Coordinates of C-alpha atoms in Angstrom, one line a residue:
M1 CA 0.0 0.0 0.0
S2 CA 1.3 3.5 -0.9
L3 CA 0.4 6.6 1.0
L4 CA 0.4 10.2 -0.2
V5 CA 0.0 12.9 2.4
I6 CA -0.7 16.5 1.2
Q7 CA -0.6 19.7 3.1
L8 CA -3.3 22.1 2.0
P9 CA -2.1 25.7 1.6
E10 CA -3.2 27.8 4.5
R11 CA -6.4 29.7 4.0
R12 CA -5.5 33.3 2.9
R13 CA -6.8 35.9 5.3
M14 CA -7.0 39.5 4.1
G15 CA -5.5 42.0 6.5
A16 CA -6.5 45.7 6.7
G17 CA -4.0 46.7 4.0
D18 CA -4.6 43.8 1.6
A19 CA -6.2 44.4 -1.7
V20 CA -8.9 42.2 -3.0
A21 CA -6.9 41.6 -6.2
S22 CA -4.0 40.1 -4.2
V23 CA -6.0 37.0 -3.4
P24 CA -5.3 34.4 -6.2
P25 CA -8.3 32.9 -8.0
A26 CA -9.7 29.5 -7.0
G27 CA -8.3 27.8 -10.0
S28 CA -4.8 29.3 -9.9
A29 CA -2.3 26.9 -11.4
A30 CA 0.6 28.5 -9.5
I31 CA -0.4 26.8 -6.2
E32 CA 2.1 24.2 -5.1
Y33 CA 1.5 21.5 -2.4
R34 CA 3.9 20.2 0.1
Y35 CA 3.6 16.4 0.0
L36 CA 5.3 13.2 1.2
T37 CA 4.9 9.5 0.2
S38 CA 5.3 6.5 2.5
A39 CA 5.1 2.8 1.9
D40 CA 4.2 1.9 5.5
G41 CA 2.7 5.0 7.0
R42 CA 5.6 5.3 9.5
S43 CA 8.6 6.5 7.5
V44 CA 9.0 9.1 4.8
Q45 CA 9.8 7.6 1.4
A46 CA 9.9 10.8 -0.6
Q47 CA 8.9 14.5 -0.2
G48 CA 8.7 17.7 -2.1
E49 CA 6.5 20.5 -3.4
C50 CA 4.7 20.6 -6.8
A51 CA 1.4 21.5 -8.5
A52 CA -1.6 19.3 -8.0
A53 CA -1.3 17.7 -11.5
L54 CA 2.3 16.5 -10.7
L55 CA 1.5 14.9 -7.4
P56 CA 2.6 11.2 -7.3
A57 CA -0.1 8.5 -7.5
A58 CA -0.9 6.4 -4.4
T59 CA -3.5 4.0 -3.2
T60 CA -4.4 6.2 -0.2
V61 CA -4.4 10.0 -0.2
I62 CA -4.7 12.1 3.0
A63 CA -4.9 15.9 3.1
V64 CA -3.8 17.8 6.2
L65 CA -5.2 21.2 7.3
G66 CA -2.9 23.8 8.9
D67 CA -3.0 24.5 12.6
A68 CA -4.8 27.8 12.2
D69 CA -7.4 26.6 9.7
V70 CA -9.5 24.6 12.2
S71 CA -11.4 25.9 15.2
W72 CA -12.4 23.7 18.0
H73 CA -15.7 23.6 20.1
R74 CA -16.5 21.5 23.1
I75 CA -20.3 20.6 23.3
V76 CA -22.6 17.8 24.4
L77 CA -23.5 15.9 21.2
P78 CA -27.2 16.3 20.6
K79 CA -29.4 13.2 20.1
A80 CA -30.6 13.6 16.6
P81 CA -31.1 11.4 13.5
A82 CA -28.2 11.3 11.1
N83 CA -30.0 13.3 8.4
R84 CA -30.7 16.2 10.9
L85 CA -27.5 16.0 12.9
R86 CA -25.7 18.9 11.2
A87 CA -28.7 21.1 11.7
A88 CA -28.7 20.1 15.4
L89 CA -25.0 21.0 15.7
V90 CA -25.6 24.4 14.1
G91 CA -28.3 25.0 16.6
V92 CA -26.0 24.2 19.5
L93 CA -23.0 26.2 18.1
E94 CA -24.8 29.1 16.5
E95 CA -23.6 31.6 19.1
S96 CA -20.0 30.2 19.1
L97 CA -19.5 30.4 15.3
L98 CA -17.9 33.6 14.0
D99 CA -19.2 33.1 10.5
D100 CA -22.6 32.3 8.9
P101 CA -23.5 28.7 9.9
E102 CA -24.0 27.9 6.2
A103 CA -20.4 29.0 5.5
V104 CA -18.9 26.6 8.1
H105 CA -18.2 22.9 7.7
L106 CA -18.5 20.9 10.9
A107 CA -17.1 17.5 11.8
L108 CA -17.5 15.2 14.8
A109 CA -14.7 13.7 16.8
P110 CA -14.1 10.0 16.2
G111 CA -16.2 7.8 18.4
A112 CA -18.6 10.6 19.4
T113 CA -21.6 9.4 21.4
P114 CA -24.9 11.2 21.5
G115 CA -25.6 12.8 24.9
Q116 CA -21.9 12.9 25.8
P117 CA -19.3 15.7 25.6
T118 CA -17.3 15.7 22.4
W119 CA -15.2 18.0 20.2
I120 CA -16.4 19.6 17.0
A121 CA -14.0 20.8 14.4
A122 CA -15.1 23.8 12.3
V123 CA -13.6 24.8 9.0
D124 CA -14.4 27.4 6.3
R125 CA -16.7 25.4 4.1
V126 CA -16.2 27.2 0.8
W127 CA -12.5 27.2 1.1
V128 CA -12.0 23.6 2.0
A129 CA -14.6 22.5 -0.7
R130 CA -12.7 24.5 -3.3
E131 CA -9.3 22.9 -2.2
L132 CA -10.7 19.4 -2.5
A133 CA -12.3 20.2 -5.8
R134 CA -9.0 21.5 -7.1
L135 CA -7.2 18.3 -6.2
E136 CA -10.0 16.2 -7.6
Q137 CA -9.8 18.1 -11.0
A138 CA -6.1 16.9 -11.0
D139 CA -7.3 13.3 -10.4
V140 CA -6.1 13.3 -6.8
R141 CA -8.8 11.6 -4.7
V142 CA -8.6 12.7 -1.1
E143 CA -10.0 9.9 1.1
R144 CA -9.4 11.5 4.5
L145 CA -9.1 15.1 5.6
V146 CA -7.3 15.5 9.0
P147 CA -6.1 18.4 11.2
M148 CA -2.5 19.1 11.8
A149 CA -3.2 19.3 15.6
W150 CA -6.2 18.3 17.6
P151 CA -7.3 18.4 21.3
D152 CA -5.1 15.8 23.0
D153 CA -3.8 14.7 26.4
P154 CA -0.9 14.7 27.2
P155 CA -0.4 18.1 25.6
A156 CA 1.8 18.7 22.5
G157 CA 3.6 21.9 21.6
H158 CA 5.2 22.5 18.2
F159 CA 7.3 25.6 17.3
F160 CA 7.5 26.7 13.7
E161 CA 8.7 29.8 11.9
T162 CA 6.6 32.0 9.7
A163 CA 9.6 33.5 7.8
A164 CA 11.9 31.6 5.5
G165 CA 15.3 30.7 6.7
A166 CA 16.9 29.4 9.9
G167 CA 17.5 31.3 13.1
A168 CA 14.1 33.1 13.2
D169 CA 13.5 35.2 16.3
E170 CA 10.5 35.1 18.6
S171 CA 8.5 37.6 16.4
Q172 CA 8.7 35.1 13.5
V173 CA 8.0 32.0 15.5
H174 CA 4.6 30.5 16.3
L175 CA 3.6 27.8 18.8
S176 CA 0.9 25.3 18.1
W177 CA -0.4 24.2 21.6
A178 CA -2.7 21.2 21.6
H179 CA -4.0 20.1 25.0
A180 CA -7.1 18.6 26.6
D181 CA -9.0 22.0 26.4
G182 CA -8.4 22.7 22.7
V183 CA -5.8 23.9 20.2
A184 CA -4.2 27.3 20.0
C185 CA -1.9 28.7 17.4
I186 CA -0.2 31.7 19.0
R187 CA 2.8 34.0 18.3
L188 CA 5.7 33.2 20.6
H189 CA 6.5 36.8 21.1
G190 CA 4.5 38.4 23.8
G191 CA 2.8 37.2 27.0
L192 CA -0.1 35.2 25.5
A193 CA 2.0 32.0 25.0
R194 CA 3.3 32.3 28.6
A195 CA -0.2 32.6 29.9
L196 CA -1.6 29.6 28.0
V197 CA 1.2 27.2 28.6
P198 CA 1.5 26.1 32.2
E199 CA 4.8 26.4 33.9
P200 CA 6.2 24.0 34.6
A201 CA 4.7 22.1 31.8
L202 CA 2.4 19.1 32.5
P203 CA 4.1 15.7 32.8
G204 CA 4.3 13.9 29.5
T205 CA 4.1 17.1 27.4
R206 CA 5.6 16.5 24.0
W207 CA 7.7 19.3 22.4
S208 CA 9.0 19.6 18.9
T209 CA 10.2 22.3 16.6
T210 CA 11.2 23.0 13.0
A211 CA 14.9 23.5 12.4
G212 CA 14.4 27.2 11.7
A213 CA 12.6 27.8 15.0
A214 CA 14.9 25.6 17.1
T215 CA 17.0 28.4 18.6
A216 CA 14.0 30.6 19.6
A217 CA 12.1 27.5 20.9
E218 CA 15.0 26.4 23.2
V219 CA 15.5 30.0 24.5
W220 CA 11.7 30.3 25.2
L221 CA 11.4 26.9 26.8
G222 CA 14.8 26.9 28.5
A223 CA 15.5 23.3 27.4
P224 CA 16.5 21.4 24.3
V225 CA 13.7 20.7 21.9
A226 CA 13.5 17.8 19.4
V227 CA 13.6 18.9 15.8
M228 CA 10.8 17.6 13.6
T229 CA 10.7 18.2 9.9
P230 CA 7.5 19.4 8.2
A231 CA 7.3 16.0 6.4
Q232 CA 7.6 14.1 9.7
R233 CA 4.8 16.3 11.2
L234 CA 2.6 15.7 8.2
L235 CA 3.1 11.9 8.5
Q236 CA 2.3 12.1 12.2
A237 CA -0.9 14.0 11.5
S238 CA -1.9 11.4 8.9
R239 CA -2.1 8.8 11.7
S240 CA -4.8 10.8 13.4
L241 CA -8.2 9.1 13.9
W242 CA -9.9 12.3 12.9
N243 CA -11.6 12.6 9.4
L244 CA -13.2 15.9 8.6
R245 CA -14.8 14.5 5.4
Q246 CA -18.3 14.3 6.9
F247 CA -21.8 15.4 6.0
D248 CA -21.7 17.1 2.6
L249 CA -17.9 16.5 2.2
V250 CA -18.1 12.7 2.5
A251 CA -15.7 11.2 0.1
R252 CA -17.3 9.4 -2.8
T253 CA -16.7 5.6 -3.0
R254 CA -14.1 4.1 -5.3
G255 CA -16.9 2.5 -7.4
A256 CA -18.5 5.9 -8.1
L257 CA -15.2 7.4 -8.9
A258 CA -14.3 4.6 -11.2
L259 CA -17.7 4.9 -13.0
R260 CA -17.2 8.6 -13.4
D261 CA -13.7 8.1 -14.8
G262 CA -14.9 5.4 -17.2
L263 CA -17.7 7.6 -18.5
R264 CA -15.3 10.5 -18.9
R265 CA -12.9 8.4 -20.9
L266 CA -15.7 7.0 -23.0
A267 CA -16.7 10.5 -23.9
S268 CA -13.2 11.5 -25.0
P269 CA -12.4 11.8 -28.8
A270 CA -10.0 8.8 -28.6
W271 CA -13.0 6.6 -27.7
R272 CA -15.2 7.9 -30.5
P273 CA -14.8 4.6 -32.7
V274 CA -15.7 2.6 -29.6
R275 CA -18.9 4.6 -29.1
W276 CA -19.9 4.2 -32.7
G277 CA -19.2 0.5 -32.4
V278 CA -21.4 0.2 -29.3
V279 CA -24.2 2.1 -31.0
A280 CA -23.9 -0.1 -34.1
L281 CA -23.9 -3.2 -31.9
V282 CA -27.0 -2.1 -30.0
A283 CA -28.8 -1.2 -33.3
A284 CA -27.9 -4.6 -34.8
Q285 CA -29.3 -6.3 -31.6
I286 CA -32.6 -4.3 -31.8
V287 CA -33.0 -5.1 -35.5
G288 CA -32.1 -8.7 -35.0
L289 CA -34.6 -9.1 -32.2
N290 CA -37.4 -7.4 -34.2
F291 CA -36.6 -9.7 -37.2
A292 CA -36.7 -12.8 -35.0
A293 CA -40.0 -11.7 -33.4
W294 CA -41.5 -11.1 -36.9
Q295 CA -40.3 -14.6 -38.0
Q296 CA -41.9 -16.2 -35.0
G297 CA -45.1 -14.3 -35.6
E298 CA -45.3 -15.4 -39.2
L299 CA -44.6 -19.0 -38.2
L300 CA -47.4 -19.0 -35.6
K301 CA -49.7 -17.3 -38.1
A302 CA -48.9 -20.0 -40.7
R303 CA -49.6 -22.8 -38.2
R304 CA -52.9 -21.3 -37.2
T305 CA -53.9 -20.9 -40.8
A306 CA -53.1 -24.6 -41.4
L307 CA -55.1 -25.7 -38.4
L308 CA -58.1 -23.6 -39.5
N309 CA -57.9 -25.1 -43.0
V310 CA -57.8 -28.7 -41.6
V311 CA -60.8 -28.0 -39.4
S312 CA -62.7 -26.3 -42.2
N313 CA -62.0 -29.0 -44.8
T314 CA -62.8 -31.8 -42.3
Y315 CA -66.1 -30.2 -41.1
P316 CA -67.3 -28.0 -44.0
R317 CA -70.7 -27.5 -42.4
V318 CA -69.2 -25.5 -39.5
S319 CA -69.2 -21.8 -39.9
T320 CA -65.8 -20.1 -40.5
L321 CA -66.5 -17.8 -37.6
D322 CA -66.8 -20.7 -35.1
V323 CA -63.6 -22.3 -36.5
Q324 CA -61.7 -19.0 -36.1
R325 CA -63.0 -18.5 -32.6
D326 CA -61.9 -22.0 -31.2
A327 CA -60.8 -24.6 -33.7
A328 CA -59.9 -27.2 -31.0
A329 CA -63.4 -27.0 -29.4
V330 CA -65.0 -27.3 -32.8
M331 CA -63.0 -30.5 -33.6
Q332 CA -63.8 -32.1 -30.2
R333 CA -67.5 -31.3 -30.5
E334 CA -67.8 -32.5 -34.1
A335 CA -65.8 -35.7 -33.4
Q336 CA -68.1 -36.5 -30.4
A337 CA -71.2 -35.9 -32.6
Q338 CA -69.9 -38.2 -35.3
R339 CA -69.1 -40.9 -32.7
T340 CA -72.6 -40.6 -31.3
L341 CA -74.1 -41.0 -34.8
A342 CA -72.0 -44.1 -35.4
G343 CA -73.1 -45.6 -32.1
K344 CA -69.6 -45.6 -30.6
A345 CA -69.1 -44.8 -26.9
G346 CA -66.7 -42.0 -26.1
E347 CA -64.2 -41.9 -23.2
G348 CA -66.7 -40.0 -21.0
D349 CA -69.7 -42.2 -21.7
L350 CA -71.3 -44.6 -19.3
E351 CA -70.1 -47.9 -20.8
P352 CA -66.3 -47.2 -20.7
M353 CA -66.5 -45.9 -17.2
L354 CA -68.6 -48.9 -16.0
Q355 CA -66.1 -51.2 -17.6
A356 CA -63.2 -49.5 -15.8
A357 CA -65.0 -49.5 -12.5
A358 CA -65.7 -53.2 -12.9
V359 CA -62.0 -53.9 -13.5
A360 CA -60.9 -51.9 -10.4
W361 CA -63.7 -53.2 -8.2
P362 CA -62.3 -54.9 -5.0
A363 CA -62.9 -58.6 -4.9
D364 CA -64.1 -58.5 -1.3
R365 CA -66.9 -56.1 -2.1
G366 CA -70.4 -57.1 -3.3
P367 CA -72.2 -55.5 -6.3
V368 CA -72.7 -51.8 -6.3
E369 CA -75.9 -50.8 -4.5
S370 CA -76.6 -47.7 -6.6
L371 CA -75.1 -45.5 -9.3
R372 CA -75.7 -42.2 -10.9
F373 CA -74.3 -41.0 -14.2
E374 CA -73.8 -37.6 -15.7
P375 CA -71.9 -36.9 -18.9
G376 CA -68.2 -37.5 -18.0
Q377 CA -68.9 -38.4 -14.4
L378 CA -70.0 -41.7 -12.7
S379 CA -71.0 -41.8 -9.0
L380 CA -71.0 -45.2 -7.2
A381 CA -72.3 -46.0 -3.7
A382 CA -69.4 -46.9 -1.4
A383 CA -70.8 -47.0 2.1
G384 CA -68.7 -49.0 4.5
W385 CA -65.5 -48.9 2.3
S386 CA -62.3 -48.8 4.3
P387 CA -59.5 -46.3 3.4
T388 CA -57.4 -49.3 2.2
Q389 CA -60.1 -50.4 -0.2
I390 CA -60.6 -46.8 -1.5
D391 CA -56.8 -46.4 -2.1
A392 CA -56.7 -49.7 -3.9
F393 CA -59.6 -48.7 -6.1
R394 CA -58.0 -45.4 -7.0
N395 CA -54.7 -47.0 -7.8
A396 CA -56.4 -49.5 -10.1
L397 CA -58.2 -46.7 -12.0
R398 CA -55.2 -44.5 -12.5
P399 CA -53.7 -46.6 -15.4
L400 CA -57.1 -46.4 -17.1
G401 CA -57.0 -42.6 -17.1
L402 CA -59.7 -42.2 -14.4
Q403 CA -59.6 -40.6 -11.0
A404 CA -61.9 -41.4 -8.0
V405 CA -62.9 -39.0 -5.3
A406 CA -64.5 -40.2 -2.1
N407 CA -67.4 -37.9 -1.0
E408 CA -70.0 -38.7 1.7
G409 CA -70.1 -42.5 1.2
R410 CA -69.8 -42.3 -2.6
L411 CA -67.0 -42.7 -5.1
V412 CA -67.1 -40.2 -8.0
L413 CA -65.3 -41.3 -11.1
S414 CA -64.2 -38.8 -13.8
R415 CA -61.5 -38.5 -16.5
A416 CA -58.2 -37.5 -14.9
R417 CA -56.8 -34.2 -16.1
P418 CA -53.1 -34.2 -17.1
G419 CA -50.9 -33.7 -14.1
A420 CA -53.9 -34.0 -11.6
A421 CA -53.5 -36.2 -8.5
S422 CA -56.0 -39.0 -8.0

């Protein structure tokens, strides 16, 4: 697995003497990103600064926000459904936010529990969305968005210079102070830093500094301070459990991104022959299916015409309308009429059904006491028959194409329908 960690440029804040034109446009190509790559997430493999389009590829991409770009708020997490949670957070934080609530992006601490105190991170929504969109336009998919520092215990203090070059004095050095009560990014020069940082420092406090701020940090602290390069601090931040891509900034899944990339490639000029080929293939399939359906329809029409001709030629006295309405019923009716005129018994007549009943009649039963016949149905008296005798009678009738149903002391015989149980 390869890891790419990117530091987002700090959000530009216009001072009193700044001109509006000094702020670069959102799509400025001159913006360069500090980055590092790692193979295991613990050691820096490569580092540098380049434009978004030149950033190296990696399986996982994490973007890190600067110390001063995130504000922190401690609240009791409201109990609200997921689709209304952000609105509930805005209601709780409305008086604490300096900007319009719609212009602020909020994110919950990892493992936040409703009804319990938790930390909320607040970021300029328009700015961070624009930065993520700029990276996405360069095909850099940021999966996690993490802060450089977050409320932590034991505390951590990091000194860094705001002016290029080593040996910066206190006026050019800032302190990022992350502790259990929040995060503060303050100028080392002056009394505010002394007021915020307890003296002596709490046990377990971790101190670090950039190389350029090392001298000022050691003088201010009165003790040696471990040097941490910007790349090492970025890698440390990437291991945070925080992820500010929440609510409307939730990262899209790899499947959605792959689908979007595939559609974009398919729409490119290089894929025009493929698009025409797909269109031709679909058109050929539609034409082929319609032609096959037409052939099947013609075949069915020919078979129906042949059947109607056979019935009409065999029974010329039957009207053509009756034949067209139900040729099979006409054939059955006319065949039965001719069999009756010839004096031959049909399958549903009395004689064949009596013969079948006689063949299947149990040997230990006397003559039938009474019978009743309707066309296609013969009812025989069966008072006193045991279930074994009834089952044997049914089994004997089944090969003859008849079924028997026991009903209130009688056995009703009829022609078995295909697939019907006896």
